[in-house]
Coordinates of C-alpha atoms in Angstrom, one line a residue:
Chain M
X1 CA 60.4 102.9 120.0
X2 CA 60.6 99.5 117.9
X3 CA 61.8 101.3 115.0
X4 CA 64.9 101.9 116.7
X5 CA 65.7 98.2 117.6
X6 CA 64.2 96.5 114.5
X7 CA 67.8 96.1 112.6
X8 CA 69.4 95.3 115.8
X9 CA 66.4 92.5 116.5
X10 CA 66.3 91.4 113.0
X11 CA 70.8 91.0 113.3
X12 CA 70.0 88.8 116.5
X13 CA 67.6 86.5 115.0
X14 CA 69.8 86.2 112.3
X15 CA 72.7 85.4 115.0
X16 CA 70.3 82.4 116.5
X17 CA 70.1 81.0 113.8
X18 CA 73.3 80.8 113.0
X19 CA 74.4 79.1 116.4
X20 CA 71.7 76.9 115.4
X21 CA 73.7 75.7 112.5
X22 CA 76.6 75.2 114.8
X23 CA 74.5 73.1 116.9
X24 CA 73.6 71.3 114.6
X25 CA 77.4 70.6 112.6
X26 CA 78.3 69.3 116.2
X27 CA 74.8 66.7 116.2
X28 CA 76.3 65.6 112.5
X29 CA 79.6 65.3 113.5
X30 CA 78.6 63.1 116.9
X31 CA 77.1 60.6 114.7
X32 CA 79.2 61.0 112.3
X33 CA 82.2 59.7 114.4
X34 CA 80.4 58.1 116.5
X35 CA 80.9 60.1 119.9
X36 CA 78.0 60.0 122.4
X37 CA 77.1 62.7 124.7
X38 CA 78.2 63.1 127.4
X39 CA 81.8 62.7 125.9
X40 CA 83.3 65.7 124.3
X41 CA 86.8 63.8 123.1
X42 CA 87.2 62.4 120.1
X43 CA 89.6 62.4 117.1
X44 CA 91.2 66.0 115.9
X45 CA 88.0 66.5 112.9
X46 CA 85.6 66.2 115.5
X47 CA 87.5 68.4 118.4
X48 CA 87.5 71.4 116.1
X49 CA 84.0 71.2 115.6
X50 CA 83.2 70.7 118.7
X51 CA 85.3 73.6 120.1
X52 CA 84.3 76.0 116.7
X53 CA 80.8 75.7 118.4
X54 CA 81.8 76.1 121.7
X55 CA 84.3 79.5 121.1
X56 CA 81.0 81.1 119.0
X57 CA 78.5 80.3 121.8
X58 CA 80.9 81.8 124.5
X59 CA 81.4 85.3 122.2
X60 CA 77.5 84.7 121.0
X61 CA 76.6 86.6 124.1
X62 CA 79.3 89.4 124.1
X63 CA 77.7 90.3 120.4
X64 CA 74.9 90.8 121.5
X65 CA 75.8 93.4 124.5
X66 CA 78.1 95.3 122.0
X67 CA 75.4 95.3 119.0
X68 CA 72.7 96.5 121.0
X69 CA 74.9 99.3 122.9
X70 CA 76.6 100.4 119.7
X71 CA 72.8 100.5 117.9
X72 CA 71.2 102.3 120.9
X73 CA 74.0 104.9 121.9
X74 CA 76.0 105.1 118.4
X75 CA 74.1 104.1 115.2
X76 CA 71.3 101.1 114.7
X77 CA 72.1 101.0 110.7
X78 CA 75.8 100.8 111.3
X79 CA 75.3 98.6 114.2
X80 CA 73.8 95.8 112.3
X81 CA 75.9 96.1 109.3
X82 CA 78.6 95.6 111.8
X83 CA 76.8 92.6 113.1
X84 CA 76.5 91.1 109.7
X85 CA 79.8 91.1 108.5
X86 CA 80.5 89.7 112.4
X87 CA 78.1 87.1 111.7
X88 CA 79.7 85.9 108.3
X89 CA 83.4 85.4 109.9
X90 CA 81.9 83.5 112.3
X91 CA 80.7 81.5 109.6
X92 CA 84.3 81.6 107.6
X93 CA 85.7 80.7 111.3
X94 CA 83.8 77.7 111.5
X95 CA 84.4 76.3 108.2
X96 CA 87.6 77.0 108.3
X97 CA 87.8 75.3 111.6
X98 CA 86.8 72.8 110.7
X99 CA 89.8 72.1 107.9
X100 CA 92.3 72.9 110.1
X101 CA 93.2 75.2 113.5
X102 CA 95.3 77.3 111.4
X103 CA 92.5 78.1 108.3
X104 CA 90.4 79.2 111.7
X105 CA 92.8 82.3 112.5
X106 CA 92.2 85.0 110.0
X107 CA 88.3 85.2 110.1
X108 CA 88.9 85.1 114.0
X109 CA 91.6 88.2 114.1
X110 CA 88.7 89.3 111.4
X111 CA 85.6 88.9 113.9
X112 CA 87.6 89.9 116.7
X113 CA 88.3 93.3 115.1
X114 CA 84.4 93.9 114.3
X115 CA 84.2 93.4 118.2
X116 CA 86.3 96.2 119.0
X117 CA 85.1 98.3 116.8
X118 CA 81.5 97.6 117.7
X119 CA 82.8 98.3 121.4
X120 CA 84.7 101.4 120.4
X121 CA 81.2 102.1 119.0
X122 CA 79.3 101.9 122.0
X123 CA 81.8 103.1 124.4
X124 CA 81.6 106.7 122.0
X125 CA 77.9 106.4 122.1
X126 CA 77.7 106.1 125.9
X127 CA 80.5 108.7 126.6
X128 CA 79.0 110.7 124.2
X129 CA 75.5 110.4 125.9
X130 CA 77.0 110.9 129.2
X131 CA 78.6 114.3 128.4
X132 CA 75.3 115.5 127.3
X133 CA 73.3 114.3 130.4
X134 CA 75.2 115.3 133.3
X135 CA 77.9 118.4 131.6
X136 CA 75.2 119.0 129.2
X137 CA 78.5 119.5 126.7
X138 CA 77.2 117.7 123.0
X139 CA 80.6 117.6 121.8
X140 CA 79.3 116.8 118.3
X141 CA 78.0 119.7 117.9
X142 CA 81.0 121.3 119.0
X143 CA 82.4 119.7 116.4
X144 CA 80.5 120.8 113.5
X145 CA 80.0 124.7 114.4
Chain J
X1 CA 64.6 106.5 127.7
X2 CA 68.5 106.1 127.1
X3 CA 68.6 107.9 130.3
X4 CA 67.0 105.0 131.9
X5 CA 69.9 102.5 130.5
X6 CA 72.9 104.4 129.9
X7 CA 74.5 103.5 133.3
X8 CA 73.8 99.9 132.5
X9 CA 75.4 100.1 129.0
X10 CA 78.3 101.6 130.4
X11 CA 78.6 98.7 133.0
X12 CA 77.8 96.2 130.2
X13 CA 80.9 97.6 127.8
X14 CA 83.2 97.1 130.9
X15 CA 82.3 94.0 131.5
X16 CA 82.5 92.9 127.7
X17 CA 86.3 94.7 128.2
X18 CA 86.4 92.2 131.4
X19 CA 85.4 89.2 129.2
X20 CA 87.7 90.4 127.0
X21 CA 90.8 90.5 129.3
X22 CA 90.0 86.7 130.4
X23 CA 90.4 85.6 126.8
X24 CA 93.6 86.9 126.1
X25 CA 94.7 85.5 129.1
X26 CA 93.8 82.1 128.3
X27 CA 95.6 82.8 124.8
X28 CA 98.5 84.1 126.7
X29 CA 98.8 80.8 128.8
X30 CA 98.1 78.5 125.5
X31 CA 101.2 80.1 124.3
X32 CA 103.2 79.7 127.2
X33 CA 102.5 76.2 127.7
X34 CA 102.5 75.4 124.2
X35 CA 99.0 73.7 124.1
X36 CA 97.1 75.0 121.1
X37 CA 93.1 74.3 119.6
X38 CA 91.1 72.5 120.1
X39 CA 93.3 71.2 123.3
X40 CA 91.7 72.1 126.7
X41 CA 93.8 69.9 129.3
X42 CA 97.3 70.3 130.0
X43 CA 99.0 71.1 133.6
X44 CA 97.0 72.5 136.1
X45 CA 98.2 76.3 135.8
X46 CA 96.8 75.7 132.5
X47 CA 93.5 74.5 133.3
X48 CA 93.0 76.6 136.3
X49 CA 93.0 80.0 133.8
X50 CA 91.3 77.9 131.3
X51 CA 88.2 76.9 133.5
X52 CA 88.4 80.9 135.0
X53 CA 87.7 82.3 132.2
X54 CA 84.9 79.5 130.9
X55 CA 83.3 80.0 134.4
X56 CA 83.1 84.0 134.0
X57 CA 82.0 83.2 130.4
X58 CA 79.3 81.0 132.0
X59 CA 78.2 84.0 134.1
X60 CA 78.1 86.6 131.7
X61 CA 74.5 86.5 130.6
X62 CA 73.0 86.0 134.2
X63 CA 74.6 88.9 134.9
X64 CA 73.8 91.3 132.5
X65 CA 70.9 89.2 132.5
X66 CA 70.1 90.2 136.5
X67 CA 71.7 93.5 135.8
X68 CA 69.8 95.3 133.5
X69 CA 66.3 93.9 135.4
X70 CA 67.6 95.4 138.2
X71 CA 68.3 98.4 136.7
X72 CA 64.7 99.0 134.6
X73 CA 62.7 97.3 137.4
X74 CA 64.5 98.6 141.0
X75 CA 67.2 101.5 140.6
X76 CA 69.6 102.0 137.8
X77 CA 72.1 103.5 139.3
X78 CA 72.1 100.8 142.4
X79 CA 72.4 97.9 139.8
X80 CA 75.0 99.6 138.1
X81 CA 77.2 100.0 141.3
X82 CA 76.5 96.6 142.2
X83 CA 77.5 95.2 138.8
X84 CA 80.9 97.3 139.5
X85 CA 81.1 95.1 142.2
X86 CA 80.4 92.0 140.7
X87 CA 83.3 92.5 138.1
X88 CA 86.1 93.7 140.5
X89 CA 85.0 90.6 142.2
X90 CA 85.2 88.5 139.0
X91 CA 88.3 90.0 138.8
X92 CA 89.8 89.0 142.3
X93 CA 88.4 85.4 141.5
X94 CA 90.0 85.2 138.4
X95 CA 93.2 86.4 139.9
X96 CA 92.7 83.9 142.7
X97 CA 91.9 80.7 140.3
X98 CA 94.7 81.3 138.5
X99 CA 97.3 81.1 141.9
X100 CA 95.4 78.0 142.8
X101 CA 91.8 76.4 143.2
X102 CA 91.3 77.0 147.3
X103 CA 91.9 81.2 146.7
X104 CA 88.9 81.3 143.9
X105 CA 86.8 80.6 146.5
X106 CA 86.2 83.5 148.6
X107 CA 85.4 85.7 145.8
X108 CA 83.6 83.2 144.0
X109 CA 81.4 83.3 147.2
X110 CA 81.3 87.1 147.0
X111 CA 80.3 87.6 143.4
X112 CA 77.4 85.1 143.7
X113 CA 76.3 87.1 147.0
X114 CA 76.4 89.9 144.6
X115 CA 74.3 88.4 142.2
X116 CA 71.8 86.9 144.5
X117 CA 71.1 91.1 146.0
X118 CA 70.8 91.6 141.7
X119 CA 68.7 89.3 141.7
X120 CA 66.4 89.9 145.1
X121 CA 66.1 93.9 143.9
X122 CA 64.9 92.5 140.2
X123 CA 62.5 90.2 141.3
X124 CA 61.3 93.1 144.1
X125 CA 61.0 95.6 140.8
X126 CA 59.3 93.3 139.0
X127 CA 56.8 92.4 141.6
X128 CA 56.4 95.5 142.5
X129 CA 55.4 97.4 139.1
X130 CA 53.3 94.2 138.3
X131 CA 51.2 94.8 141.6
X132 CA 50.6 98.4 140.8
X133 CA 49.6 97.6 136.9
X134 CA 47.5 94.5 137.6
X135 CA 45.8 95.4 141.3
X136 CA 46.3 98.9 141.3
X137 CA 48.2 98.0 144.6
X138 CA 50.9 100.5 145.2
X139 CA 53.1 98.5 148.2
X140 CA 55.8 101.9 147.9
X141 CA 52.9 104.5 148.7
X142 CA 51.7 102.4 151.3
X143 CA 54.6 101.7 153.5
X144 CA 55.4 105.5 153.1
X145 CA 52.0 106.8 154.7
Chain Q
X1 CA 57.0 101.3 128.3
X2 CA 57.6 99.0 131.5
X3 CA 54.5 97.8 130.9
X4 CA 55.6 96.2 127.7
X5 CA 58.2 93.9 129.1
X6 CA 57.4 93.4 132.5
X7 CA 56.1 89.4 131.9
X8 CA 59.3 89.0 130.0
X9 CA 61.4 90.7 132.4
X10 CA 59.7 87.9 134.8
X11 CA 60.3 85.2 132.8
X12 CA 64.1 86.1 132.4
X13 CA 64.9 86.0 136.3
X14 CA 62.8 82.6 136.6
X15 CA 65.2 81.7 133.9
X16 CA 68.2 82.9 136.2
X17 CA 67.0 81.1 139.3
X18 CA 66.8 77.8 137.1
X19 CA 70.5 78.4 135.9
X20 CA 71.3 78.8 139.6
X21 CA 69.6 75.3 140.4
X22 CA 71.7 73.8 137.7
X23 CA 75.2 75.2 139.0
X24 CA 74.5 74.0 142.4
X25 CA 73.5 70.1 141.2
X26 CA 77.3 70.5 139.5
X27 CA 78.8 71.9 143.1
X28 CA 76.7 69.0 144.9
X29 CA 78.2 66.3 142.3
X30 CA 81.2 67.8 142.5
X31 CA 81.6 67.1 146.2
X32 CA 79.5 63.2 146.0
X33 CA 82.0 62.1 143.5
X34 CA 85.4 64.0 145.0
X35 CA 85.7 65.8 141.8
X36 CA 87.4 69.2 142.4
X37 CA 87.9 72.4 139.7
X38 CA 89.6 73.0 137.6
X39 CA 88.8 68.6 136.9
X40 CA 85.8 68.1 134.8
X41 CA 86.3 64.2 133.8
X42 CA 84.7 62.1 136.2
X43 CA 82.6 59.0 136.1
X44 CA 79.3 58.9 133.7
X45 CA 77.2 60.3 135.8
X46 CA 79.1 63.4 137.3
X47 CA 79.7 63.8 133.4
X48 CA 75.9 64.0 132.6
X49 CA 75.1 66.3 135.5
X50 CA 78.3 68.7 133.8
X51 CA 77.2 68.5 130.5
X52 CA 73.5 69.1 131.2
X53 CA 74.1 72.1 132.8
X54 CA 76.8 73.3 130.3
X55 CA 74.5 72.7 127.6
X56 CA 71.6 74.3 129.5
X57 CA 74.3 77.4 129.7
X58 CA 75.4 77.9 126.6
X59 CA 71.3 78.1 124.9
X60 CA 70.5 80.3 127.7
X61 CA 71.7 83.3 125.7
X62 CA 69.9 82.0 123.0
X63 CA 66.8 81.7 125.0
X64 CA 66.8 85.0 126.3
X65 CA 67.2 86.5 122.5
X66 CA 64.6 84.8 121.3
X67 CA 62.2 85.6 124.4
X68 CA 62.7 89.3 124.1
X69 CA 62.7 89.7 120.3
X70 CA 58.9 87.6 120.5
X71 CA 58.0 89.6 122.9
X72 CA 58.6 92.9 121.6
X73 CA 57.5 92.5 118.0
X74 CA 55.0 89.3 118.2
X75 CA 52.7 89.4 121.6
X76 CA 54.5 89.7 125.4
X77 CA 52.3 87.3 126.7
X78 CA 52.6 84.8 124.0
X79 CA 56.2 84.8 124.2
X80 CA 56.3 85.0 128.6
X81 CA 54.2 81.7 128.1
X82 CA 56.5 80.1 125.8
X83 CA 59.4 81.1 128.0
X84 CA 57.7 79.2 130.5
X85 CA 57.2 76.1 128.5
X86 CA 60.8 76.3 127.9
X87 CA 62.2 76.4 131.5
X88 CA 60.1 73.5 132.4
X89 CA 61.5 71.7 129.6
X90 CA 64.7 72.6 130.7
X91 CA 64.0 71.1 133.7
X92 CA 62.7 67.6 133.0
X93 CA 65.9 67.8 130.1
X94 CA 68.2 68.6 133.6
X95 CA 66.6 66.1 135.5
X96 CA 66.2 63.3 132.5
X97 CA 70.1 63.7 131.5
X98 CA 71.0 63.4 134.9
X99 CA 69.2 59.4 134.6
X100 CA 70.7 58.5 131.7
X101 CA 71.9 59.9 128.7
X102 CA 68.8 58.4 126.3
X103 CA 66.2 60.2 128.8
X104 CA 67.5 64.0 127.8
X105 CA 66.2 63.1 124.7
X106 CA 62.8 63.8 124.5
X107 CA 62.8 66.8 126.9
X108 CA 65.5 68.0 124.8
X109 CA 63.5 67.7 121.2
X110 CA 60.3 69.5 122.9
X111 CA 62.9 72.5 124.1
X112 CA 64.2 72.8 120.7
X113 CA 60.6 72.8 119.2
X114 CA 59.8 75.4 121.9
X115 CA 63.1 77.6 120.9
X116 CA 61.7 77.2 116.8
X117 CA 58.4 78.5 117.5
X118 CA 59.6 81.4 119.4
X119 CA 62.5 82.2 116.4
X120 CA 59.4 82.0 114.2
X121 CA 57.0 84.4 116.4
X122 CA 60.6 86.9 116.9
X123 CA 61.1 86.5 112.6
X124 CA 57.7 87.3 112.0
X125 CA 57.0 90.1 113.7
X126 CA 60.3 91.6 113.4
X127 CA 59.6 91.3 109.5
X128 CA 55.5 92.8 110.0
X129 CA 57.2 95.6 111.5
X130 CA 59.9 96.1 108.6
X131 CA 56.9 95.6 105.9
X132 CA 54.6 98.4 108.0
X133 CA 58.0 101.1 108.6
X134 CA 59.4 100.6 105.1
X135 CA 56.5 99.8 102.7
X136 CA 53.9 101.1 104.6
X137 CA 52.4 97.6 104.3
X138 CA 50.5 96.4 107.3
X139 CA 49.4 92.2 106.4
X140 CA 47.6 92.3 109.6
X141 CA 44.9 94.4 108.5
X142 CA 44.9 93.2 104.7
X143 CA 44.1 89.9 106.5
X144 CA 41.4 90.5 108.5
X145 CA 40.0 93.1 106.1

């Protein structure tokens, strides 16, 4: 059974530690400008960081539901290759972010659409799943013959 | 075993589409009052969507959380119907928030009664099968005879 | 294959019942200090008791990642046990942030140390596994040969 979640496990980790980065940019930027928990105002630079981290923890758990449906009902490989490229506009987001609000737009339309893909994704694999369970009608094979 | 989960996928992609609704709202109503990133305060309309949609955001992994233990433990297709009630709840509260504070309330009351029964039947299922695997003790079988 | 996740399936709705415990100090300071939603600005100490418990939220996610990837390619009981140690540190973090904001401190370093391990159990067995599927290479038993 593992070797079907493996990628999608490995993707997740991966995804930790990247909203451990986060974490940590915010920790830097509180000492940086000198902000003390528990305040979260502070000058523009430190705002955007503060709310980069906070927008990617808010969608953190959404990935996850949408990698791991879309790699158990649809495909695990394609799944996490999904996840990866989500992963690394998250990453663009936040640096960009971090310039300025606009630079943080087009790697957030960008992760955004990985999102609805991987949900188109699932919601096939489910449907899909579905059909075959209870109509016992495997429209991919209809599809092939 | 994705007959085990597939009703609780299915509920989980709704409910990232739910997630997903609140989001553009609060990007609707940034628009509309003209406050953009990393801004969070502005008039109360404002911040009454805004804090909607970071309290469902907030929720969101204790539900899917309660949901799928629920669903593996207790009964999937009980949890899945009561997490269909938990988001048309989420929904109504939403709704609510967003014509004032006071009309949140009563399903805000009603989604976390939800989630408590999610709760109580995941905590029964696990209990349950950890009797039977540990002391052999079949509670089920019992009350039955 | 319940059998295989049962402790952490445990450990997660512990983890839910904490979260609970955390929203309702918020309500409870909420009404002691006359703050009402959508307001979250208040004096220092409603702040703490917001923050903590908005903190505590957003690494519950993470949390519940990192439990479930230890626990399916490392050792469930390892992992469950770990789990624990993190709620209760969670808890004295809660508890200590309520105080004053230099008492989170410690709780909060010991939490984060507890997180690490657990990335470090989930990354090393997700990679044994990947080394044993792909390669056909199993450490394990090169080790203790």
């Amino acid at each position: 059974m593992l070797d079907q979640i493996h990628l999608l496990s490995a993707v997740t980790v991966l995804g930790v530690l990247e909203q451990a980065y986060f974490f940590l940019q915010v920790i830097y930027a509180r000492r940086a400008f000198g902000i003390s928990p528990p305040k979260i105002s502070g000058p523009p630079e430190f705002e955007r960081i503060f709310r980069a981290q906070v927008n990617s923890s808010e969608y953190f758990p959404i990935f996850l539901a949408l990698l791991w449906q879309a790699g158990l009902f649809f495909h695990q490989g394609l799944a996490a290759a999904l996840g990866l490229l989500y992963l690394s506009s998250r990453y663009c987001y936040f640096k960009g972010y971090r310039t300025s609000s606009s630079e943080r737009l087009a790697p957030m339309y960008f992760s955004a659409g990985v999102l609805w893909v991987l949900l188109a994704a699932a919601a096939l694999g489910v449907l899909h799943f579905s059909l075959c369970h209870y109509v016992g009608l495997d429209v991919l094979r209809l599809l092939t013959v």
